[in-house]
Coordinates of C-alpha atoms in Angstrom, one line a residue:
Chain A
M1 CA -156.9 -51.6 -23.8
T2 CA -153.8 -51.5 -26.0
N3 CA -150.2 -51.6 -24.9
Q4 CA -149.7 -48.0 -25.9
M5 CA -151.6 -46.2 -23.1
T6 CA -150.0 -43.4 -21.1
I7 CA -150.0 -43.1 -17.4
H8 CA -152.8 -40.5 -17.4
Q9 CA -155.0 -42.5 -19.8
T10 CA -154.5 -45.7 -17.7
H11 CA -155.1 -43.8 -14.5
E12 CA -158.6 -42.8 -15.7
L13 CA -159.5 -46.4 -16.5
L14 CA -158.2 -47.6 -13.1
K15 CA -159.9 -44.8 -11.2
T16 CA -163.3 -45.5 -12.8
R17 CA -162.8 -49.3 -12.3
Q18 CA -163.0 -50.0 -16.0
L19 CA -159.8 -51.9 -15.5
S20 CA -158.1 -53.5 -12.5
S21 CA -154.3 -53.2 -11.9
V22 CA -154.1 -57.0 -11.9
E23 CA -155.7 -57.2 -15.4
L24 CA -153.4 -54.4 -16.6
T25 CA -150.3 -56.0 -15.1
Q26 CA -151.2 -59.4 -16.7
A27 CA -151.5 -57.7 -20.1
Y28 CA -148.1 -56.1 -19.7
L29 CA -146.5 -59.3 -18.6
E30 CA -148.0 -61.0 -21.6
R31 CA -146.6 -58.3 -23.9
I32 CA -143.2 -58.7 -22.3
R33 CA -143.3 -62.5 -23.0
Q34 CA -144.3 -61.7 -26.6
V35 CA -141.7 -59.0 -27.6
E36 CA -138.8 -59.7 -25.2
P37 CA -137.3 -62.4 -27.4
Q38 CA -136.7 -59.7 -30.1
V39 CA -136.0 -56.6 -28.0
H40 CA -134.1 -58.0 -25.0
A41 CA -134.8 -54.9 -22.9
L42 CA -135.1 -56.6 -19.5
V43 CA -132.5 -58.2 -17.3
T44 CA -135.1 -59.5 -14.9
V45 CA -138.9 -59.8 -15.3
T46 CA -140.4 -59.4 -11.8
D47 CA -143.8 -61.1 -12.5
E48 CA -144.5 -62.4 -9.0
L49 CA -143.7 -59.1 -7.4
A50 CA -145.7 -57.2 -10.0
L51 CA -148.8 -59.3 -9.5
E52 CA -148.5 -58.9 -5.7
Q53 CA -148.1 -55.1 -6.1
A54 CA -151.0 -55.0 -8.5
R55 CA -153.2 -56.8 -5.9
Q56 CA -152.1 -54.2 -3.3
A57 CA -152.7 -51.4 -5.7
D58 CA -156.3 -52.6 -6.5
K59 CA -157.0 -52.5 -2.7
L60 CA -155.5 -49.0 -2.5
I61 CA -157.6 -47.8 -5.4
A62 CA -160.7 -49.4 -3.9
S63 CA -160.0 -47.5 -0.7
G64 CA -160.1 -44.2 -2.6
N65 CA -156.4 -43.4 -2.2
I66 CA -155.4 -42.9 -5.8
S67 CA -152.0 -41.6 -6.7
P68 CA -151.7 -41.1 -10.5
L69 CA -149.1 -43.9 -10.5
A70 CA -151.1 -46.4 -8.4
G71 CA -151.4 -49.8 -10.1
I72 CA -149.4 -48.7 -13.2
P73 CA -146.5 -50.8 -14.5
V74 CA -143.0 -49.4 -14.4
V75 CA -139.5 -50.7 -15.4
I76 CA -136.5 -49.7 -13.3
K77 CA -133.0 -49.4 -14.8
D78 CA -130.9 -52.2 -13.3
N79 CA -128.5 -49.8 -11.5
M80 CA -131.2 -48.7 -8.9
C81 CA -131.3 -50.9 -5.8
T82 CA -134.5 -53.0 -5.4
R83 CA -134.7 -54.8 -2.1
G84 CA -134.8 -58.6 -2.6
I85 CA -134.5 -58.3 -6.4
K86 CA -131.2 -58.7 -8.3
T87 CA -129.6 -55.4 -9.3
T88 CA -126.9 -56.3 -11.8
C89 CA -125.8 -53.0 -13.4
S90 CA -125.5 -55.4 -16.4
S91 CA -122.1 -56.4 -15.1
K92 CA -120.6 -59.8 -14.3
M93 CA -119.4 -58.1 -11.1
L94 CA -123.0 -57.8 -9.8
T95 CA -124.8 -60.7 -11.6
N96 CA -125.9 -62.2 -8.2
F97 CA -126.1 -59.0 -6.1
V98 CA -129.4 -58.8 -4.2
P99 CA -129.7 -55.4 -2.5
P100 CA -130.8 -55.4 1.2
Y101 CA -132.5 -52.0 0.7
N102 CA -134.5 -49.9 -1.9
A103 CA -133.2 -46.8 -3.7
T104 CA -135.1 -43.7 -2.6
V105 CA -136.8 -43.5 -6.0
V106 CA -138.0 -47.1 -5.7
E107 CA -139.3 -46.4 -2.2
K108 CA -141.1 -43.4 -3.4
L109 CA -142.7 -45.3 -6.3
N110 CA -143.7 -48.1 -3.9
K111 CA -145.5 -45.5 -1.7
C112 CA -147.5 -44.4 -4.8
G113 CA -148.6 -48.0 -5.4
A114 CA -146.5 -48.5 -8.5
V115 CA -146.2 -52.0 -10.1
V116 CA -142.6 -53.0 -10.9
V117 CA -142.6 -55.4 -13.9
G118 CA -138.9 -55.6 -14.5
K119 CA -135.3 -54.3 -14.3
A120 CA -133.9 -52.8 -17.5
N121 CA -130.7 -53.7 -19.4
M122 CA -128.0 -51.0 -19.7
D123 CA -124.4 -50.5 -20.6
E124 CA -122.3 -52.0 -17.8
F125 CA -122.2 -49.6 -14.9
A126 CA -124.0 -47.1 -17.2
M127 CA -120.8 -46.6 -19.2
G128 CA -121.8 -46.5 -22.9
S129 CA -124.2 -45.2 -25.5
S130 CA -125.7 -48.3 -27.0
T131 CA -126.2 -51.1 -24.4
E132 CA -123.5 -53.0 -26.3
N133 CA -121.3 -52.7 -23.2
S134 CA -123.8 -54.8 -21.2
A135 CA -122.1 -57.9 -20.0
L136 CA -125.4 -59.8 -20.4
F137 CA -126.8 -59.0 -23.8
T138 CA -127.5 -56.1 -26.2
T139 CA -130.9 -54.5 -26.4
H140 CA -132.4 -54.0 -29.8
N141 CA -134.1 -50.9 -31.0
P142 CA -137.9 -51.6 -31.4
W143 CA -137.9 -49.3 -34.5
D144 CA -135.3 -51.4 -36.3
L145 CA -134.1 -54.5 -34.5
S146 CA -130.7 -54.3 -36.3
R147 CA -130.0 -51.0 -34.6
V148 CA -129.0 -49.9 -31.0
P149 CA -131.6 -48.4 -28.7
G150 CA -129.0 -45.9 -27.4
G151 CA -127.5 -46.0 -23.9
S152 CA -126.8 -46.4 -21.3
S153 CA -130.6 -46.5 -20.3
G154 CA -131.3 -48.4 -23.6
G155 CA -133.3 -51.1 -21.9
S156 CA -135.6 -48.6 -20.2
A157 CA -136.1 -46.7 -23.5
A158 CA -136.7 -49.8 -25.6
A159 CA -139.1 -51.2 -23.0
V160 CA -141.3 -48.0 -23.1
A161 CA -141.1 -47.9 -26.9
A162 CA -142.0 -51.5 -27.4
G163 CA -145.0 -51.3 -25.0
E164 CA -143.5 -53.6 -22.3
T165 CA -144.2 -51.0 -19.7
I166 CA -146.1 -47.7 -19.4
Y167 CA -143.0 -45.8 -18.2
A168 CA -139.5 -46.4 -16.9
L169 CA -136.8 -44.8 -14.8
G170 CA -133.4 -44.2 -16.3
S171 CA -130.2 -42.5 -15.1
D172 CA -128.2 -39.9 -16.9
T173 CA -124.5 -39.1 -16.4
G174 CA -123.6 -37.8 -19.8
G175 CA -126.8 -38.3 -21.8
S176 CA -127.9 -41.8 -20.7
I177 CA -131.6 -40.9 -20.4
R178 CA -131.9 -38.4 -23.3
Q179 CA -129.9 -40.1 -26.0
P180 CA -131.8 -43.5 -25.8
A181 CA -135.1 -41.5 -25.4
G182 CA -134.2 -39.8 -28.7
F183 CA -133.2 -43.1 -30.3
C184 CA -136.5 -44.8 -29.3
S185 CA -138.8 -41.8 -29.8
V186 CA -139.9 -41.5 -26.1
T187 CA -139.7 -38.6 -23.7
G188 CA -136.7 -38.5 -21.3
L189 CA -135.9 -35.9 -18.7
K190 CA -132.6 -35.4 -16.9
P191 CA -133.5 -33.2 -14.0
T192 CA -131.2 -30.6 -12.4
Y193 CA -128.4 -32.2 -10.5
G194 CA -129.7 -32.8 -7.0
R195 CA -133.4 -32.6 -7.8
V196 CA -133.9 -36.4 -7.6
S197 CA -132.2 -38.4 -4.8
R198 CA -129.3 -40.7 -5.9
Y199 CA -129.5 -42.8 -2.8
G200 CA -129.5 -46.4 -3.9
L201 CA -128.3 -45.6 -7.4
V202 CA -125.1 -47.5 -8.0
A203 CA -122.5 -44.7 -8.3
F204 CA -120.8 -44.1 -11.6
A205 CA -119.7 -40.4 -11.6
S206 CA -121.1 -38.8 -8.5
S207 CA -121.0 -35.1 -9.6
L208 CA -122.8 -35.9 -12.8
D209 CA -125.3 -38.8 -12.1
Q210 CA -129.0 -38.0 -12.0
I211 CA -132.2 -40.2 -12.1
G212 CA -135.1 -39.2 -14.3
P213 CA -138.4 -40.3 -16.0
M214 CA -138.7 -42.0 -19.4
T215 CA -142.3 -41.8 -20.6
Q216 CA -144.6 -41.8 -23.6
D217 CA -145.5 -38.2 -23.3
V218 CA -144.8 -34.9 -21.5
T219 CA -147.8 -35.2 -19.1
D220 CA -146.5 -38.6 -17.9
C221 CA -143.0 -37.1 -17.4
A222 CA -144.5 -34.4 -15.1
L223 CA -146.5 -37.0 -13.2
V224 CA -143.4 -39.1 -12.6
M225 CA -141.4 -36.1 -11.5
N226 CA -144.1 -35.3 -9.0
A227 CA -143.5 -38.7 -7.5
I228 CA -139.7 -38.9 -7.5
A229 CA -138.3 -35.4 -7.1
G230 CA -137.5 -33.8 -3.7
H231 CA -135.1 -33.6 -0.9
D232 CA -133.7 -36.8 0.7
R233 CA -131.6 -36.8 3.8
W234 CA -129.9 -40.0 2.6
D235 CA -128.3 -38.1 -0.3
S236 CA -126.1 -35.2 0.8
T237 CA -126.2 -33.7 -2.7
S238 CA -130.0 -33.6 -2.7
L239 CA -131.4 -30.1 -3.1
P240 CA -133.4 -28.9 0.0
Y241 CA -136.0 -26.9 -2.0
P242 CA -139.7 -27.6 -2.2
I243 CA -141.0 -29.2 -5.4
P244 CA -143.8 -27.7 -7.5
D245 CA -146.7 -29.6 -9.0
Y246 CA -145.1 -30.3 -12.3
T247 CA -148.4 -30.8 -14.1
R248 CA -149.4 -27.2 -13.5
C249 CA -147.0 -25.8 -16.1
L250 CA -148.5 -28.0 -18.8
T251 CA -150.1 -25.3 -20.9
T252 CA -149.6 -24.6 -24.6
D253 CA -149.0 -20.9 -24.1
I254 CA -145.4 -20.2 -24.9
K255 CA -145.8 -16.7 -26.3
G256 CA -142.8 -14.6 -25.7
L257 CA -140.6 -17.3 -24.3
R258 CA -137.0 -16.7 -25.5
L259 CA -135.3 -19.6 -27.1
G260 CA -131.7 -19.8 -28.1
I261 CA -130.2 -22.1 -30.7
P262 CA -126.5 -22.6 -30.0
R263 CA -124.7 -23.1 -33.3
E264 CA -122.0 -25.3 -31.8
Y265 CA -124.5 -28.2 -31.4
F266 CA -125.0 -28.5 -35.1
V267 CA -121.6 -30.2 -35.2
E268 CA -119.5 -31.3 -38.1
G269 CA -120.4 -34.9 -39.0
M270 CA -124.0 -34.3 -38.0
Q271 CA -126.6 -36.2 -40.1
A272 CA -128.3 -33.7 -42.4
E273 CA -131.8 -35.0 -41.7
V274 CA -131.3 -34.5 -38.0
A275 CA -130.3 -30.8 -38.4
T276 CA -133.2 -30.3 -40.8
A277 CA -135.7 -31.9 -38.4
I278 CA -134.6 -29.9 -35.4
K279 CA -134.7 -26.6 -37.4
A280 CA -138.2 -27.5 -38.5
A281 CA -139.2 -28.2 -34.8
V282 CA -137.7 -24.8 -33.7
S283 CA -139.7 -23.1 -36.5
K284 CA -142.8 -24.8 -35.1
L285 CA -142.1 -23.4 -31.7
A286 CA -141.6 -19.9 -33.3
E287 CA -145.0 -20.4 -35.0
L288 CA -146.5 -21.1 -31.5
G289 CA -145.3 -17.8 -30.3
A290 CA -141.7 -18.3 -29.0
K291 CA -139.0 -15.8 -29.8
V292 CA -136.1 -17.6 -31.4
D293 CA -132.5 -16.4 -31.7
W294 CA -130.8 -18.6 -34.2
E295 CA -127.3 -17.0 -33.6
V296 CA -126.4 -18.1 -30.1
S297 CA -122.8 -19.2 -29.5
L298 CA -121.4 -21.3 -26.6
P299 CA -117.8 -21.4 -27.9
H300 CA -116.5 -23.8 -25.2
T301 CA -118.9 -26.5 -26.2
R302 CA -116.1 -28.1 -28.2
Y303 CA -114.2 -28.8 -25.0
A304 CA -117.0 -30.6 -23.3
L305 CA -116.2 -34.1 -24.6
A306 CA -112.6 -33.9 -23.2
V307 CA -113.8 -32.4 -19.9
Y308 CA -116.4 -35.2 -19.6
Y309 CA -114.1 -38.0 -20.5
I310 CA -111.6 -36.9 -17.8
I311 CA -114.0 -36.1 -15.0
A312 CA -116.4 -39.0 -15.4
P313 CA -113.7 -41.7 -15.6
S314 CA -111.8 -40.1 -12.7
E315 CA -114.9 -40.2 -10.5
A316 CA -115.7 -43.7 -11.7
S317 CA -112.2 -45.0 -10.9
A318 CA -112.7 -43.9 -7.3
N319 CA -116.3 -45.2 -7.1
L320 CA -115.5 -48.6 -8.6
A321 CA -112.6 -49.1 -6.2
R322 CA -115.2 -50.7 -3.9
Y323 CA -115.5 -53.8 -6.0
D324 CA -112.8 -55.8 -4.3
G325 CA -114.6 -59.2 -4.1
V326 CA -114.9 -59.0 -0.3
K327 CA -118.3 -57.6 0.7
Y328 CA -120.5 -58.5 -2.3
G329 CA -120.4 -59.2 -6.0
Y330 CA -118.1 -61.5 -8.0
S331 CA -115.1 -62.8 -6.2
Y332 CA -112.1 -64.7 -7.5
Q333 CA -111.5 -67.6 -5.1
E334 CA -108.4 -69.3 -6.4
A335 CA -105.9 -66.6 -5.5
H336 CA -102.8 -67.1 -3.3
S337 CA -102.7 -63.6 -1.9
M338 CA -105.0 -60.7 -1.1
W339 CA -103.7 -58.6 -3.9
E340 CA -104.0 -61.3 -6.5
A341 CA -107.6 -61.9 -5.3
M342 CA -108.4 -58.3 -5.8
E343 CA -106.7 -58.0 -9.2
K344 CA -108.3 -61.1 -10.6
T345 CA -111.7 -60.2 -9.2
R346 CA -111.5 -56.9 -11.1
Q347 CA -110.0 -58.5 -14.2
Y348 CA -112.8 -61.1 -14.6
G349 CA -115.6 -59.0 -13.1
F350 CA -115.3 -55.9 -15.2
G351 CA -115.9 -55.6 -19.0
P352 CA -113.6 -53.8 -21.5
E353 CA -115.3 -50.3 -21.4
V354 CA -115.3 -50.3 -17.6
K355 CA -111.7 -51.3 -17.5
R356 CA -110.8 -48.6 -20.1
R357 CA -112.5 -45.9 -17.9
I358 CA -111.0 -47.1 -14.7
M359 CA -107.6 -46.9 -16.4
L360 CA -108.3 -43.4 -17.9
G361 CA -109.5 -42.1 -14.6
T362 CA -106.7 -43.6 -12.6
Y363 CA -104.2 -42.0 -15.0
A364 CA -105.9 -38.6 -14.8
L365 CA -105.8 -38.6 -11.0
S366 CA -102.3 -40.1 -10.7
A367 CA -99.3 -38.2 -9.4
G368 CA -97.7 -36.0 -12.1
Y369 CA -100.8 -35.9 -14.3
Y370 CA -103.5 -34.6 -11.9
D371 CA -102.9 -30.9 -12.7
A372 CA -102.7 -31.4 -16.5
Y373 CA -105.8 -33.5 -16.7
Y374 CA -108.2 -33.6 -13.8
L375 CA -107.6 -30.1 -12.4
K376 CA -107.5 -28.6 -15.9
A377 CA -110.8 -30.4 -16.8
Q378 CA -112.4 -29.0 -13.6
K379 CA -111.4 -25.5 -14.6
V380 CA -112.8 -25.8 -18.1
R381 CA -115.9 -27.2 -16.4
T382 CA -116.2 -23.8 -14.7
I383 CA -116.0 -22.0 -18.0
I384 CA -118.7 -24.2 -19.6
R385 CA -121.0 -23.6 -16.6
Q386 CA -120.5 -19.9 -16.8
E387 CA -121.3 -19.9 -20.5
F388 CA -124.6 -21.6 -19.7
D389 CA -125.3 -19.1 -16.9
R390 CA -124.7 -16.2 -19.2
A391 CA -126.9 -17.7 -21.9
F392 CA -129.8 -18.1 -19.4
E393 CA -129.7 -14.4 -18.7
K394 CA -130.9 -13.9 -22.2
Y395 CA -132.9 -17.1 -23.0
D396 CA -135.5 -19.2 -21.2
A397 CA -134.3 -22.3 -22.9
L398 CA -131.8 -23.6 -25.4
I399 CA -132.7 -26.0 -28.2
T400 CA -130.4 -28.6 -29.8
P401 CA -130.6 -32.0 -31.4
T402 CA -130.3 -34.8 -28.7
S403 CA -127.8 -36.7 -30.8
P404 CA -125.9 -36.0 -34.0
T405 CA -127.4 -39.1 -35.8
V406 CA -130.4 -41.4 -35.8
P407 CA -129.8 -44.8 -34.1
F408 CA -126.7 -46.6 -35.5
K409 CA -126.3 -50.2 -36.4
I410 CA -125.4 -52.8 -33.7
G411 CA -121.6 -53.3 -34.0
E412 CA -121.0 -50.2 -36.0
K413 CA -119.1 -48.3 -33.4
T414 CA -117.8 -51.0 -31.0
D415 CA -114.3 -51.0 -32.3
D416 CA -113.6 -47.3 -31.8
P417 CA -114.3 -45.9 -28.3
L418 CA -113.9 -42.3 -29.5
Q419 CA -116.6 -42.7 -32.2
M420 CA -118.9 -44.1 -29.5
Y421 CA -118.1 -41.2 -27.1
L422 CA -119.0 -38.8 -29.9
S423 CA -122.6 -40.0 -30.0
D424 CA -123.1 -38.1 -26.7
V425 CA -121.6 -34.9 -27.9
C426 CA -124.8 -32.9 -27.6
T427 CA -125.8 -34.2 -24.2
L428 CA -122.5 -34.2 -22.2
P429 CA -122.3 -30.4 -21.7
I430 CA -125.6 -30.4 -19.8
N431 CA -124.3 -32.8 -17.1
I432 CA -121.1 -30.8 -16.8
A433 CA -123.2 -27.7 -16.1
G434 CA -125.6 -29.6 -13.9
V435 CA -128.7 -28.0 -15.6
P436 CA -131.9 -29.9 -16.6
A437 CA -132.7 -31.0 -20.2
I438 CA -135.4 -33.0 -21.8
S439 CA -135.5 -35.0 -25.1
I440 CA -138.8 -35.3 -26.9
P441 CA -139.7 -36.9 -30.2
A442 CA -139.2 -34.4 -33.1
G443 CA -139.4 -36.4 -36.3
F444 CA -138.1 -39.4 -38.2
A445 CA -135.5 -40.0 -41.0
N446 CA -136.2 -43.2 -43.0
G447 CA -138.4 -44.5 -40.2
L448 CA -135.7 -43.9 -37.5
P449 CA -136.4 -41.5 -34.6
I450 CA -134.9 -38.0 -34.1
G451 CA -134.9 -36.4 -30.7
M452 CA -135.0 -32.7 -29.8
Q453 CA -133.2 -31.6 -26.6
I454 CA -134.5 -28.6 -24.7
I455 CA -132.1 -27.3 -22.0
G456 CA -133.1 -25.1 -19.1
K457 CA -131.6 -23.2 -16.2
P458 CA -131.0 -24.9 -12.8
L459 CA -134.4 -26.0 -11.4
G460 CA -136.0 -24.8 -14.6
E461 CA -137.8 -28.1 -15.2
E462 CA -141.2 -26.4 -15.5
T463 CA -140.1 -24.2 -18.4
L464 CA -138.8 -27.3 -20.2
L465 CA -142.0 -29.2 -19.6
K466 CA -144.1 -26.3 -20.8
I467 CA -142.1 -25.9 -24.1
A468 CA -142.1 -29.7 -24.6
Y469 CA -145.8 -29.9 -23.9
A470 CA -146.6 -27.0 -26.3
Y471 CA -144.6 -28.7 -29.1
E472 CA -146.1 -32.1 -28.4
Q473 CA -149.7 -30.9 -28.5
A474 CA -148.9 -29.2 -31.9
T475 CA -147.3 -32.4 -33.4
E476 CA -148.0 -36.1 -33.8
W477 CA -144.5 -37.6 -33.5
H478 CA -145.0 -38.9 -30.0
K479 CA -148.1 -40.9 -31.1
R480 CA -146.2 -43.0 -33.6
K481 CA -145.3 -46.4 -32.3
P482 CA -142.9 -49.0 -33.7
E483 CA -144.5 -52.0 -35.4
I484 CA -143.4 -54.9 -33.2
Chain B
M1 CA -99.6 -38.1 -25.2
K2 CA -98.2 -41.5 -26.0
L3 CA -98.4 -44.1 -23.2
S4 CA -95.8 -46.8 -22.9
R5 CA -96.6 -50.4 -21.9
E6 CA -94.8 -49.8 -18.6
E7 CA -97.1 -46.9 -17.9
V8 CA -100.2 -48.9 -18.7
R9 CA -99.0 -51.6 -16.3
H10 CA -98.2 -49.1 -13.7
I11 CA -101.7 -47.5 -13.9
A12 CA -103.3 -51.0 -13.8
L13 CA -101.3 -51.7 -10.6
L14 CA -102.6 -48.4 -9.0
A15 CA -106.1 -49.5 -10.0
R16 CA -105.6 -53.1 -8.8
L17 CA -106.8 -54.2 -12.1
G18 CA -105.5 -57.4 -13.6
L19 CA -104.9 -57.3 -17.4
T20 CA -103.9 -59.8 -20.0
E21 CA -101.0 -59.0 -22.4
A22 CA -103.6 -58.5 -25.1
E23 CA -105.5 -56.0 -22.9
V24 CA -102.3 -54.1 -22.2
D25 CA -101.6 -53.9 -26.0
R26 CA -105.1 -52.7 -26.7
L27 CA -105.2 -50.1 -23.9
E28 CA -101.7 -48.8 -24.8
E29 CA -103.1 -47.8 -28.2
Q30 CA -106.6 -46.8 -27.1
L31 CA -105.6 -44.7 -24.1
S32 CA -102.8 -43.0 -26.1
N33 CA -105.4 -42.1 -28.8
I34 CA -107.9 -40.8 -26.3
L35 CA -105.4 -38.8 -24.3
E36 CA -104.1 -37.2 -27.6
N37 CA -107.6 -36.0 -28.2
F38 CA -107.7 -34.5 -24.8
E39 CA -104.7 -32.3 -25.5
V40 CA -107.2 -29.8 -26.9
L41 CA -107.9 -28.6 -23.3
Q42 CA -104.4 -27.1 -23.2
Q43 CA -105.6 -24.4 -25.6
V44 CA -108.0 -23.0 -23.0
D45 CA -106.7 -20.2 -20.8
T46 CA -107.7 -21.2 -17.3
S47 CA -105.5 -18.8 -15.4
N48 CA -107.6 -17.3 -12.6
V49 CA -110.4 -19.8 -13.2
P50 CA -111.4 -21.8 -10.1
P51 CA -112.1 -25.5 -10.5
T52 CA -115.7 -26.9 -10.3
S53 CA -116.0 -30.1 -8.4
Q54 CA -119.8 -30.1 -8.4
S55 CA -122.5 -28.0 -9.9
I56 CA -124.6 -27.1 -6.9
A57 CA -123.9 -24.6 -4.1
L58 CA -124.5 -27.0 -1.1
Q59 CA -121.7 -27.6 1.3
N60 CA -121.1 -29.3 4.7
I61 CA -124.3 -31.2 4.9
V62 CA -124.6 -32.7 8.3
S63 CA -127.2 -34.8 10.1
D64 CA -128.0 -35.3 13.7
D65 CA -125.8 -37.8 15.5
K66 CA -128.7 -40.1 16.4
V67 CA -129.1 -43.9 16.3
A68 CA -131.6 -44.9 13.7
P69 CA -132.7 -48.3 12.3
S70 CA -130.1 -49.8 10.2
L71 CA -129.4 -53.1 8.4
S72 CA -128.9 -56.2 10.5
Q73 CA -125.6 -58.0 10.5
E74 CA -127.3 -60.9 8.6
Q75 CA -128.5 -58.5 5.9
V76 CA -125.1 -56.9 5.5
L77 CA -123.4 -60.3 5.2
A78 CA -126.0 -61.8 2.9
N79 CA -124.1 -61.0 -0.3
A80 CA -120.6 -61.8 1.1
P81 CA -118.7 -64.2 -1.2
R82 CA -117.0 -65.7 1.9
K83 CA -117.9 -65.3 5.5
E84 CA -117.2 -66.9 8.8
G85 CA -119.6 -66.4 11.7
D86 CA -120.4 -62.7 11.8
F87 CA -117.4 -61.7 9.7
F88 CA -116.4 -61.2 6.1
R89 CA -113.6 -63.7 5.4
V90 CA -110.6 -62.3 3.4
Q91 CA -107.2 -63.5 2.4
A92 CA -104.4 -62.8 4.9
V93 CA -103.5 -59.1 4.7
L94 CA -100.1 -59.5 6.4
E95 CA -97.9 -62.3 5.1
N96 CA -94.8 -63.7 6.7

C-alpha cells in the first residue's frame, strides 16, 4: 500500500482482507510522524484512540458489517467536538477544553467504524484563510512549504494532500472547505446549508456554517456525504428531507447539462493562470457534452464581501459572548471583579483576528448602526440569493475559480486584513445564498494548485458531484500528489 | 466611516473585551478602513427588499417536551476553571 489510496480503493483491500485496519492505521500514524514536522497539519494525533478504533473496525469487518468508511483513517477539524479528546479551535481560549459529547458528524462516523487519527489545525475559531490565525502554529502547504494551505480548514486539507489521512472533515462559513481544498489540490464540498448537522460544531456564524468532506476524489466525497448528511433533531436548522445515495449520480454523462460562467467571478486582480486554467476546464466540460453559457452576469456579486464581513462578524460577536471564563476554557484568575475577570479572560484568550471580528460585529449590531450595517447587509443578502435563484432557472450549475490566486506565501497577507478577506471573494457569495458548492483540482501554475468551483441549487449536491466526477474522469489533476 | 478612539473603547466595553493601548490604536485604523470599504452597500437600492436572516425555509422547530438522557453534573463541571461542590464558582456579581 501507499499513502495515496482513496476510501474506495482502501475499502476493497479491507473487505477482501488483504489489509487489516490496524496495519493501515499504523502506516498512517507512521506517515504522520514522518511528515508532521514539516507540514504541521495536526493539533492532536490520536494514536491510542485510532488503534483501538482500528481493532474494533477489524472485528466489524470480520463480522461482515462493512460500511465503506469502516476501518479507514480520518482527520477531524479541531472545531468539531470529540468526546474525551481536546477540541481547541486552535485558540488559547480552548487549549484545554475536553468536550463531554461528540458532534453528530463524529457520532455518525463512529457508527460507520471510522478511525480518527487526529484533529486538524485551523484559523482560530475558523476565522481566516491561511491557518496563520491559529494561536498554536501555522500549517504549511505540502505543495510548497513556504506557502499557506488556505483556511480555515487548512490543517484538514494539508493532511489529506500530504497523505497523513485518507480523508478529513472541514467546516465552511465563507469558503473554509473550498479555498484550502483548492490550495492543496483536494476535493472539498460545502453542502447546502442544513444538509449536514452542525450539532457539536463550535459556532462561528450560525446562518452560514456548514460541515463537509475533504477527500482525494469525487467518489470519496460522495461516500462521506452518505455517512454524514441527513436530518438531526439536535440541530434545529437541519433539513428534514431524505438523503439520496450520493454515489448513484457518479456517471460521466453530462450531455445537455446547462452550465453558466458568471463573469463577475473573474475579478480584477485575478491571477491570469487561474483564469486560463478555469476557462480550459470549462472547455473540457463543453467537450464532454455540457452546454456552456459564457455570458452570465450576477451583478450583485461585488457586494458579497461587504455583506459577509458584516453578517459573519455580527453572528460571531453573539456566539463568542459565551467565552466568559466561567464554564470552560481559559479563565483569568487574578481579577478583582467579575467584569475585570471577563474582560481579561477575553483579552488574553482571543487572538487578533477574533478580536477584530468581535469588534466589527459588535459595532454593526450596536444602537445607531444596526440599520445602516446589519439590516442593510441582510437586505442585500436577499438580493444576492434571488440572483442565484434566477440563475438556477436557466442553468444546472455555475462554474468559477475557487480562489483568485494560487496559494500565497506565509506572511504575505498577515498585515492587511482586507487583502486576506479578498482571498475568499469567490467563495463567500455561496454561503450567503446557502447553496452547495464543490472545489475540485483543475490544474497547476508553476507547480501550485488551482481549484475549480462548481455551484449548484439548494440540495443540488448530486448535480455537482456528477459534473465534478465527469471532469475528474476526463483529467489527471487529482492524481498528482505533492513530493513530501 | 472614521472611528474615534472613544468609539473603539465603547465597542470594546459592549463586547467585554479588554484591549491594550496598542490594540486600540490598531483597531481604530483597521476598523475605519474596513467600514469605509463597506460604504459600498449604500449604493444598493433595498427599498421593499425584506432582510434574510437565514437561507432555508424552516421555522418554529419544536421537539416533544420529554425527559431524555443528558450530561451528568460531573461531566458538565469537568471543564470548569473554578468550582465549589456542585457549582461553578464566579466572582461576586453584586458588590457593596
